[in-house]
Tab-separated table of N, CA, C and O and ligand atoms in Angstrom:
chain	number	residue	atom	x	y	z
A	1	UNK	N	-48.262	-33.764	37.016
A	1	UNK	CA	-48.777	-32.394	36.872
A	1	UNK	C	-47.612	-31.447	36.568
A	1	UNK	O	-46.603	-31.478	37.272
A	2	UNK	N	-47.743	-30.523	35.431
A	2	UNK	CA	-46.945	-29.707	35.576
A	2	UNK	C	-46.463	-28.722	36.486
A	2	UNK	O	-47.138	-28.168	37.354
A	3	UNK	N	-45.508	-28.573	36.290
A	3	UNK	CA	-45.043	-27.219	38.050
A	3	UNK	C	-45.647	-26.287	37.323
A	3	UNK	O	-45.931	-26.038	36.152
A	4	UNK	N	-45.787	-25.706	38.746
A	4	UNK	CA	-46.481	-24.391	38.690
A	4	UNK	C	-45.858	-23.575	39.292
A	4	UNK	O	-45.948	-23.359	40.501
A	5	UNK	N	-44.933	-22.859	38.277
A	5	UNK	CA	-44.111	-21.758	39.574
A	5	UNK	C	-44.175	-20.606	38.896
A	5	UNK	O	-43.929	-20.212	37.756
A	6	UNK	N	-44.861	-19.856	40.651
A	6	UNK	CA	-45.450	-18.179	39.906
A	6	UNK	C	-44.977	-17.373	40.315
A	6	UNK	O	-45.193	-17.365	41.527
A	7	UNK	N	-44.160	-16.280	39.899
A	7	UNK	CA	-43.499	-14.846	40.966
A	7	UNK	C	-44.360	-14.441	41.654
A	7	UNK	O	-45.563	-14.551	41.414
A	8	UNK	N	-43.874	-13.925	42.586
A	8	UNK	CA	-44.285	-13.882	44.133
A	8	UNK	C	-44.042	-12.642	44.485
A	8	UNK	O	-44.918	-12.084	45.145
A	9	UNK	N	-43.260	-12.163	44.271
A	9	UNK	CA	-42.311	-11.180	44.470
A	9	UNK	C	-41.025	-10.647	44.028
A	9	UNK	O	-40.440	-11.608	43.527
A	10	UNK	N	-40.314	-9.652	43.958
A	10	UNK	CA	-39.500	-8.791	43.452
A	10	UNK	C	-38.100	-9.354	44.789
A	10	UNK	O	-38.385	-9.314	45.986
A	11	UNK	N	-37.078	-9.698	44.445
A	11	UNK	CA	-36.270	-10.491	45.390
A	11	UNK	C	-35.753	-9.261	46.165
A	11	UNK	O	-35.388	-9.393	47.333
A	12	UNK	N	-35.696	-7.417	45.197
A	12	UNK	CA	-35.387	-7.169	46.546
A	12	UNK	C	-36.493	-6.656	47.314
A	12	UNK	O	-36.129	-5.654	47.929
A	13	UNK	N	-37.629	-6.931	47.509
A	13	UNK	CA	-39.250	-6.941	48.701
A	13	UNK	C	-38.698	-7.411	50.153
A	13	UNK	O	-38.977	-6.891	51.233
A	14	UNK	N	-37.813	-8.565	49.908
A	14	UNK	CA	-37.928	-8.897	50.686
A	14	UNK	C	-36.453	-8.817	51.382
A	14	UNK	O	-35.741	-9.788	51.125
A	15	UNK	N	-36.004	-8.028	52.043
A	15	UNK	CA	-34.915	-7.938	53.118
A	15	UNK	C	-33.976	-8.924	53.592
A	15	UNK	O	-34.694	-9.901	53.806
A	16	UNK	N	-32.940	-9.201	53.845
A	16	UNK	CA	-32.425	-10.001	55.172
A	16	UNK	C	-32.979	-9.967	56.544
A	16	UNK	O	-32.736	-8.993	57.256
A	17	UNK	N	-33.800	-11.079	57.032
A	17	UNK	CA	-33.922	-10.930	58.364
A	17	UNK	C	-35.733	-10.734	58.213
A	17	UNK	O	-36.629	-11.034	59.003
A	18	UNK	N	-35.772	-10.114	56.866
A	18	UNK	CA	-37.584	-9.963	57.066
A	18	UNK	C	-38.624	-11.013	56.109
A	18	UNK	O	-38.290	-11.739	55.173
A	19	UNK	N	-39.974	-10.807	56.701
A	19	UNK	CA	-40.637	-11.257	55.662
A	19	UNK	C	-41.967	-10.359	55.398
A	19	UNK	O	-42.395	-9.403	56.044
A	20	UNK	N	-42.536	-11.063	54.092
A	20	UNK	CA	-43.549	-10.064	53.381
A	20	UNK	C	-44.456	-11.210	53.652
A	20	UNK	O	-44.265	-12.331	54.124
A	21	UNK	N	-45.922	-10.330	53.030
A	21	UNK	CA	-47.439	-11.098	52.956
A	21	UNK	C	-47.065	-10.510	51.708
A	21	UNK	O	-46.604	-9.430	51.339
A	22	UNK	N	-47.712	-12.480	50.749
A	22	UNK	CA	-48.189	-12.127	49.171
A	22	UNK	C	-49.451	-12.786	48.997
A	22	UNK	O	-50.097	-13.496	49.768
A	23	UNK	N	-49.640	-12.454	47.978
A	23	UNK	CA	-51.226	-12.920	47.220
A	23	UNK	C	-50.542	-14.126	46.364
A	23	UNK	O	-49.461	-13.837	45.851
A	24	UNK	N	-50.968	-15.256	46.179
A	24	UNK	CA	-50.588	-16.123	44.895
A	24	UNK	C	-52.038	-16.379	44.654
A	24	UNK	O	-52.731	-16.668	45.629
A	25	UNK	N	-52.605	-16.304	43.408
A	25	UNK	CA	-53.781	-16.772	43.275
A	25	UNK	C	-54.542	-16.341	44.702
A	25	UNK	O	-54.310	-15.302	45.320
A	26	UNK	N	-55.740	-17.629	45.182
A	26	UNK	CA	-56.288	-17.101	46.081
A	26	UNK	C	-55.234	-17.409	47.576
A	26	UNK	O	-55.758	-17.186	48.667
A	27	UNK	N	-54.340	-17.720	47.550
A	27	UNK	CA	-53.305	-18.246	48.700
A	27	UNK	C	-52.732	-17.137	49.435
A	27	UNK	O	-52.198	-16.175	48.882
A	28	UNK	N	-52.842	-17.274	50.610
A	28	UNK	CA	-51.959	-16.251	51.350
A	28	UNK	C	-50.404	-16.508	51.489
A	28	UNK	O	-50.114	-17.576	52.027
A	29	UNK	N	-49.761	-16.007	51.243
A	29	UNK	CA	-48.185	-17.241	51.606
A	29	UNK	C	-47.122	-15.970	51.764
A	29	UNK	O	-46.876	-14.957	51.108
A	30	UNK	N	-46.670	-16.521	52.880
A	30	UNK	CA	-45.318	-15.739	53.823
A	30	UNK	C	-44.162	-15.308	53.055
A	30	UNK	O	-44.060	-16.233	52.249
A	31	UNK	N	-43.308	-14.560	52.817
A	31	UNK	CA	-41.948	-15.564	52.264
A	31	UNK	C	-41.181	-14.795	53.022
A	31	UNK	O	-41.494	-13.614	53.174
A	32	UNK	N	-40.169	-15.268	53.564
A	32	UNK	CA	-39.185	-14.701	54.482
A	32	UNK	C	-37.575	-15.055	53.326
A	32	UNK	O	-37.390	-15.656	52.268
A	33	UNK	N	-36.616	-14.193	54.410
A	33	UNK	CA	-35.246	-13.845	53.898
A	33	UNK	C	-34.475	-14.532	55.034
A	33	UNK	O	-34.926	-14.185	56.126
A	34	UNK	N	-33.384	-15.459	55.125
A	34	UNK	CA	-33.236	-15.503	56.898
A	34	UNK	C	-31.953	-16.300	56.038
A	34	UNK	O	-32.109	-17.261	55.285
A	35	UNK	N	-30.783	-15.694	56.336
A	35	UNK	CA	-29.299	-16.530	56.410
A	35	UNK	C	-29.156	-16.352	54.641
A	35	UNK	O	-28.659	-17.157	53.853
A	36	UNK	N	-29.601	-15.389	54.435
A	36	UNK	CA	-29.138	-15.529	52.848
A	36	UNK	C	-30.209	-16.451	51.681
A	36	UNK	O	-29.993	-16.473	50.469
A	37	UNK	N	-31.296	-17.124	52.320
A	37	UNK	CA	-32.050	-17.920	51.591
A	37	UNK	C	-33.794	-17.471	51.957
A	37	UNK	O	-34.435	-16.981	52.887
A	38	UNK	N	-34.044	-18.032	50.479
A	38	UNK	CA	-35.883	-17.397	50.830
A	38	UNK	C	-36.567	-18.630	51.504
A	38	UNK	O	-35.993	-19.715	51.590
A	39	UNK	N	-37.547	-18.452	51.872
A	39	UNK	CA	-38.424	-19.587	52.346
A	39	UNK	C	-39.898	-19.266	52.004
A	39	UNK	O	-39.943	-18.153	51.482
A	40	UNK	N	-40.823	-19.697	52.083
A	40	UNK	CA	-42.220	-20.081	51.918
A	40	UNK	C	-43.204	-20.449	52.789
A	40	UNK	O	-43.339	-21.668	52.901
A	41	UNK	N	-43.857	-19.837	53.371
A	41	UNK	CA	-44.957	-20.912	53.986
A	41	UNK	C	-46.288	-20.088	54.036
A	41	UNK	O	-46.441	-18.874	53.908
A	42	UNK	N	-47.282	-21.154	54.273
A	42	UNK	CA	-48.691	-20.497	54.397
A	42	UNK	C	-49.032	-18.836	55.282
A	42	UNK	O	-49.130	-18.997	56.499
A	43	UNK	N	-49.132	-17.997	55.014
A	43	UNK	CA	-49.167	-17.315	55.325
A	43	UNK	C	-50.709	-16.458	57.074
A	43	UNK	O	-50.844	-15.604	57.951
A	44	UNK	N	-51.246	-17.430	56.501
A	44	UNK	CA	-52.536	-17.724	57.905
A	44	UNK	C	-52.011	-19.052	58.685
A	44	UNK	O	-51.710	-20.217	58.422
A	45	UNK	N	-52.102	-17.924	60.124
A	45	UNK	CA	-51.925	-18.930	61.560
A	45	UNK	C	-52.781	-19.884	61.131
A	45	UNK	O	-53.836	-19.709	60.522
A	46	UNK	N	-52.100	-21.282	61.603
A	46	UNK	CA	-53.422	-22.586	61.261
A	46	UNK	C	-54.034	-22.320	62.645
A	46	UNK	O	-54.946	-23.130	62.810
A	47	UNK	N	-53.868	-21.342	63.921
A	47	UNK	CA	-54.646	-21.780	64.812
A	47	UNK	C	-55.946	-21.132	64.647
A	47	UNK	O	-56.990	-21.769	64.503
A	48	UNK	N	-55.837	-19.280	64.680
A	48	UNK	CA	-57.286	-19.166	64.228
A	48	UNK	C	-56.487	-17.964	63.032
A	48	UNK	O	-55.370	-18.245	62.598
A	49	UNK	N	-57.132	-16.768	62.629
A	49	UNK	CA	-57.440	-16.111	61.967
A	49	UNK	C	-56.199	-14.957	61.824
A	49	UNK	O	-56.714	-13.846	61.951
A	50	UNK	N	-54.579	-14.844	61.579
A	50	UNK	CA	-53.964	-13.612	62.041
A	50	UNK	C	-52.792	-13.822	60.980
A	50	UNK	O	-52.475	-14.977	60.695
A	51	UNK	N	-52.152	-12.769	60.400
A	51	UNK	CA	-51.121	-12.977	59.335
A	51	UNK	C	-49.977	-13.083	59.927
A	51	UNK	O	-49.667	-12.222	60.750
A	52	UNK	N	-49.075	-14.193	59.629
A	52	UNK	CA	-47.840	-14.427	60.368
A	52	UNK	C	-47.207	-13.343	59.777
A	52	UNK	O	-46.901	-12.608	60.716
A	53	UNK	N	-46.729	-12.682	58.407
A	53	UNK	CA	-45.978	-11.830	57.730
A	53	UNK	C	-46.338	-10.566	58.901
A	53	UNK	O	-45.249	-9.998	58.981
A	54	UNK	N	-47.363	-9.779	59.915
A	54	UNK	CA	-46.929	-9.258	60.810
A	54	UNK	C	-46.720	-9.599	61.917
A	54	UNK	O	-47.182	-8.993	62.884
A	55	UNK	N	-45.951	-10.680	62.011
A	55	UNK	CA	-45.565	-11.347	63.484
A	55	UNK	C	-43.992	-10.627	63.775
A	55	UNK	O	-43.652	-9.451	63.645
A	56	UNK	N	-43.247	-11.753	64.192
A	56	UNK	CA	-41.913	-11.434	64.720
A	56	UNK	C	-41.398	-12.847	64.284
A	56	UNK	O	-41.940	-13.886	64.659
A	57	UNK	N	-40.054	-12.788	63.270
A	57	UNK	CA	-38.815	-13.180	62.989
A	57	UNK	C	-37.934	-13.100	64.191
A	57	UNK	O	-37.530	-12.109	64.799
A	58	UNK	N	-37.655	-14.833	64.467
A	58	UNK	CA	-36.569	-14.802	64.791
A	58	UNK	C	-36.032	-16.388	65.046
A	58	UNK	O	-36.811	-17.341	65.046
A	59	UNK	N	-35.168	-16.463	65.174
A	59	UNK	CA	-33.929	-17.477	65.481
A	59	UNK	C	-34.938	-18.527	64.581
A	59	UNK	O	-35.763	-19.330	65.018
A	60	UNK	N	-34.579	-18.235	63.198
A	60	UNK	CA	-35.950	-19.571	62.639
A	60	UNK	C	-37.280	-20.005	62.677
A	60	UNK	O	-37.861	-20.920	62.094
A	61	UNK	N	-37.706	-19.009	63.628
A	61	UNK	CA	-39.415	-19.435	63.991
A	61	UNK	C	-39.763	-17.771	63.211
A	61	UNK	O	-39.077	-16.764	63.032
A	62	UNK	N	-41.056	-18.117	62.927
A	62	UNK	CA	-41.818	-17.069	63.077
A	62	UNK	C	-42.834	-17.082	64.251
A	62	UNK	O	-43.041	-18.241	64.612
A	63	UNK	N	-43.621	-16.045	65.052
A	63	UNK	CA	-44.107	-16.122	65.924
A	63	UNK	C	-45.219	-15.083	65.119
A	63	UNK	O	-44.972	-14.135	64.373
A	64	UNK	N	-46.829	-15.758	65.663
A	64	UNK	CA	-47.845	-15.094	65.089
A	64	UNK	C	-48.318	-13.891	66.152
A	64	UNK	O	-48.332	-13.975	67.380
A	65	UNK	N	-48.634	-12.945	65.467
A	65	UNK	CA	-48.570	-11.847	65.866
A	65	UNK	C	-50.292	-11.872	67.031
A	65	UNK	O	-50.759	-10.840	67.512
A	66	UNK	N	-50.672	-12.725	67.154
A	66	UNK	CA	-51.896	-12.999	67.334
A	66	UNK	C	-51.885	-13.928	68.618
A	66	UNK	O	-52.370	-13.289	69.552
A	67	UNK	N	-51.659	-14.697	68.850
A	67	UNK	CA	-51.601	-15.707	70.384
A	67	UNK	C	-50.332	-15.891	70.330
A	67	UNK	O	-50.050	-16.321	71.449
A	68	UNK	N	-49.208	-15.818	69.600
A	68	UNK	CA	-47.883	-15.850	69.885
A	68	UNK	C	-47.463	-17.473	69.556
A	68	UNK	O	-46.429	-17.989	69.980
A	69	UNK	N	-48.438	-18.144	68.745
A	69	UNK	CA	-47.705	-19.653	68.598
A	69	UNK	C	-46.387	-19.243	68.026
A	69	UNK	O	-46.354	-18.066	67.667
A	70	UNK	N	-45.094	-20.062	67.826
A	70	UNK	CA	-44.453	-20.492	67.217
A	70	UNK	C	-44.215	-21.557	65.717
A	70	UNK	O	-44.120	-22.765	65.935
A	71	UNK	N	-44.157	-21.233	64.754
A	71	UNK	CA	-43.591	-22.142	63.793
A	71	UNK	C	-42.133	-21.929	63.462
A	71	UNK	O	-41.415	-20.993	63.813
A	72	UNK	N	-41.827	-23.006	62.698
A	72	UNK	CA	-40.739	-23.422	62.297
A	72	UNK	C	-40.639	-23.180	60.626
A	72	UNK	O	-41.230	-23.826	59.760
A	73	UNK	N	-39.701	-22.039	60.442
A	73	UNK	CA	-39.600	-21.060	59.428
A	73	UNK	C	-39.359	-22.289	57.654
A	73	UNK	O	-39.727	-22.119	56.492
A	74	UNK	N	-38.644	-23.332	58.299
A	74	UNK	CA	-38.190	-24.139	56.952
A	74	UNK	C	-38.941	-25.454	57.171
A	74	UNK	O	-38.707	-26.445	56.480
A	75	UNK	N	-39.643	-25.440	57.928
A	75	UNK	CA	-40.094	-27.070	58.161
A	75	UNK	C	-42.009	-26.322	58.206
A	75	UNK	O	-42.823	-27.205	57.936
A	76	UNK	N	-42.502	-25.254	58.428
A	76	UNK	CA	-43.625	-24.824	58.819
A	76	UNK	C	-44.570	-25.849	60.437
A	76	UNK	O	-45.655	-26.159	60.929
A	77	UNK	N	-43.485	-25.917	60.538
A	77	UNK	CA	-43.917	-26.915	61.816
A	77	UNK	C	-44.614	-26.113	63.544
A	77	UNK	O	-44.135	-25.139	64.126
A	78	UNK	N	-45.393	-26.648	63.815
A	78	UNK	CA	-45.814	-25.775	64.793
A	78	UNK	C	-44.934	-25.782	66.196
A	78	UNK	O	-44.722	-26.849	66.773
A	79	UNK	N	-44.591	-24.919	66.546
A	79	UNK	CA	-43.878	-25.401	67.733
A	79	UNK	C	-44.213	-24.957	69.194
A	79	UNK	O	-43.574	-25.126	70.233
A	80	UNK	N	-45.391	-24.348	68.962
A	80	UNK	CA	-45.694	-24.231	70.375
A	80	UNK	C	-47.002	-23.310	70.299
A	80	UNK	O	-47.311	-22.443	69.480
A	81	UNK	N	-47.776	-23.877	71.626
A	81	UNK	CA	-49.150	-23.854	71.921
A	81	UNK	C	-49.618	-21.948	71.334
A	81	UNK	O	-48.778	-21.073	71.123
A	82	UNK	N	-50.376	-21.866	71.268
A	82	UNK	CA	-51.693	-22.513	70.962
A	82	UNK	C	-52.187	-23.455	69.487
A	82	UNK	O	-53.118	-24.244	69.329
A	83	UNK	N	-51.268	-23.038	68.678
A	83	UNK	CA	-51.109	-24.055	67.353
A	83	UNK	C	-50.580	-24.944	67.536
A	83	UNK	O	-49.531	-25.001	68.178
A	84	UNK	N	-51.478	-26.405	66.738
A	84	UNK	CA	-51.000	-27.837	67.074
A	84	UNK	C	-51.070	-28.045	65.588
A	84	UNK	O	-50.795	-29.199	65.257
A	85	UNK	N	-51.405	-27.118	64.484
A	85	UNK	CA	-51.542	-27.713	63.064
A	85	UNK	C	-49.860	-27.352	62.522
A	85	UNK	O	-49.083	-26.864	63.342
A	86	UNK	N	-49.462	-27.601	61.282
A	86	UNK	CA	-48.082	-27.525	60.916
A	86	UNK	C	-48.404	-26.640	59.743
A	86	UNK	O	-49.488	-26.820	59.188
A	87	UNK	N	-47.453	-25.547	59.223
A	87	UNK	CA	-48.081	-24.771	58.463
A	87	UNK	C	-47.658	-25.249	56.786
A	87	UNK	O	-46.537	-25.738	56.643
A	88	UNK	N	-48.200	-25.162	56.034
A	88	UNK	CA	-48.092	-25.925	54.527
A	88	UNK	C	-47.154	-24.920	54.346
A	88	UNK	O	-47.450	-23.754	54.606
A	89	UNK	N	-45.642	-25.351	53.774
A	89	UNK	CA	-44.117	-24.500	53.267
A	89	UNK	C	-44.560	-25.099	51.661
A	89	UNK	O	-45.245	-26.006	51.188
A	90	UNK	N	-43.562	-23.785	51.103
A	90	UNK	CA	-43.901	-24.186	49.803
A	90	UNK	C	-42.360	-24.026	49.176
A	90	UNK	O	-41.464	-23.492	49.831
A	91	UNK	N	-42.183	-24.487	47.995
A	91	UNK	CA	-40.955	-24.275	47.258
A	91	UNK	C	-40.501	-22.864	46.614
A	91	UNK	O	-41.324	-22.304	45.889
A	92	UNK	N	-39.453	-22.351	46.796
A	92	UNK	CA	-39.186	-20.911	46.455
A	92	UNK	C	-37.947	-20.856	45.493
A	92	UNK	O	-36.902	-21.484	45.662
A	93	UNK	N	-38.206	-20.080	44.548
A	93	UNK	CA	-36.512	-20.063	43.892
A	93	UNK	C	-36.594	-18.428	43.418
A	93	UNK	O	-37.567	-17.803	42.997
A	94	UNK	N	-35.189	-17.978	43.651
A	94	UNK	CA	-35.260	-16.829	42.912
A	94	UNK	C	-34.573	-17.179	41.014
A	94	UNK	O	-33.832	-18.001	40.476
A	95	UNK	N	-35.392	-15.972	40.599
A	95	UNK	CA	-35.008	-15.911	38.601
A	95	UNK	C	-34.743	-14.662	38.738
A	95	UNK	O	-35.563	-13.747	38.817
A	96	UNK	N	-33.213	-14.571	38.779
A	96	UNK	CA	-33.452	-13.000	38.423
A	96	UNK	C	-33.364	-12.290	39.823
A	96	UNK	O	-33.031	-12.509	40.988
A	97	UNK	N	-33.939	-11.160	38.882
A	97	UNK	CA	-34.346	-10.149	39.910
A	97	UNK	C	-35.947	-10.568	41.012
A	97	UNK	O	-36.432	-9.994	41.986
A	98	UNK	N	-36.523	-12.361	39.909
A	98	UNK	CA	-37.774	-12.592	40.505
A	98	UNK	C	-37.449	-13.250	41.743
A	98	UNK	O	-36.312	-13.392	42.194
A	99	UNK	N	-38.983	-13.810	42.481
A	99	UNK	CA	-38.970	-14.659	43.231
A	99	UNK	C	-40.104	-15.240	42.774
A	99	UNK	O	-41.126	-14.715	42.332
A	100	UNK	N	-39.799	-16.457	42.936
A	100	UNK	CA	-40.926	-17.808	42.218
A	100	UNK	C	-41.392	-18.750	43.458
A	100	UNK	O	-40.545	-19.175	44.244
A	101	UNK	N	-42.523	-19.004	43.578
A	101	UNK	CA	-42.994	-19.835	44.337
A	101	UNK	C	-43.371	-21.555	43.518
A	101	UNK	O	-43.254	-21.655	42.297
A	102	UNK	N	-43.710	-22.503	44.185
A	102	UNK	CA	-43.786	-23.507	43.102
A	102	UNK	C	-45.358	-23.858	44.128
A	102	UNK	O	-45.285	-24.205	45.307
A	103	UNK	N	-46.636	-23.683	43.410
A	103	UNK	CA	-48.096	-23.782	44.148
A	103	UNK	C	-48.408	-24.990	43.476
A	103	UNK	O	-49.485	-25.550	43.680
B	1	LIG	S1	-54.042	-16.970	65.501
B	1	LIG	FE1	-51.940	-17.492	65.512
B	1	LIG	S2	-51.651	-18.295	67.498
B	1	LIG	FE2	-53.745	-17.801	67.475
C-alpha cells in the first residue's frame, strides 16, 4: 500500500513540552512535542470517551484528563488503571515548516 502521509499540523502548533488535538480524516490523533521530537498517538482515551490532547504532559506519559489513566507517550502503551487497552501511535515527520503524519 502506498504511504499515506498527511499534514497534521503547522510544526510551530505545537510547542516544546505540549500537545495539540488534530482532525486527520475521520481520526482523532494527539501529537505532542517532548525532548525536541514529535510523536503521534490516537487521540481518544481507549478507556471510555475523553481527549488526551486536554490531559497533562509529563515525564513521557500523557495522563487523560478524564479518570487519569496513564499512557506511554512513544510506545502508546497503557500504563495504568483504569485503561488496559494500548493506544494506536502513529508515524510523524516534520517537512518544512509541516508536520506529516503517516495514517
Ligand atoms: S476516559 Fe480516559 S481514563 Fe477514563
Amino acid at each position: 500500500m502506498a504511504d499515506n502521509w498527511t499534514r497534521v499540523a503547522a510544526v510551530a502548533d505545537v510547542e516544546e513540552g505540549k500537545c495539540i488535538g488534530v482532525k486527520a480524516g475521520k481520526r482523532d490523533i494527539a501529537i505532542y512535542h517532548m525532548d525536541g521530537a514529535f510523536y503521534a498517538t490516537d487521540n481518544i482515551c481507549s478507556h471510555e470517551y475523553a481527549l488526551l490532547s486536554e490531559g497533562w504532559m509529563e515525564k513521557g506519559c500523557i495522563e487523560c484528563p478524564l479518570h487519569a489513566a496513564q499512557f506511554d507517550i512513544k510506545t502508546g502503551k497503557a500504563l495504568s488503571a483504569p485503561a488496559d487497552t494500548d493506544l494506536r501511535v502513529y508515524e510523524i515527520k516534520a517537512e518544512g515548516a509541516d508536520l506529516l503524519v503517516k495514517l
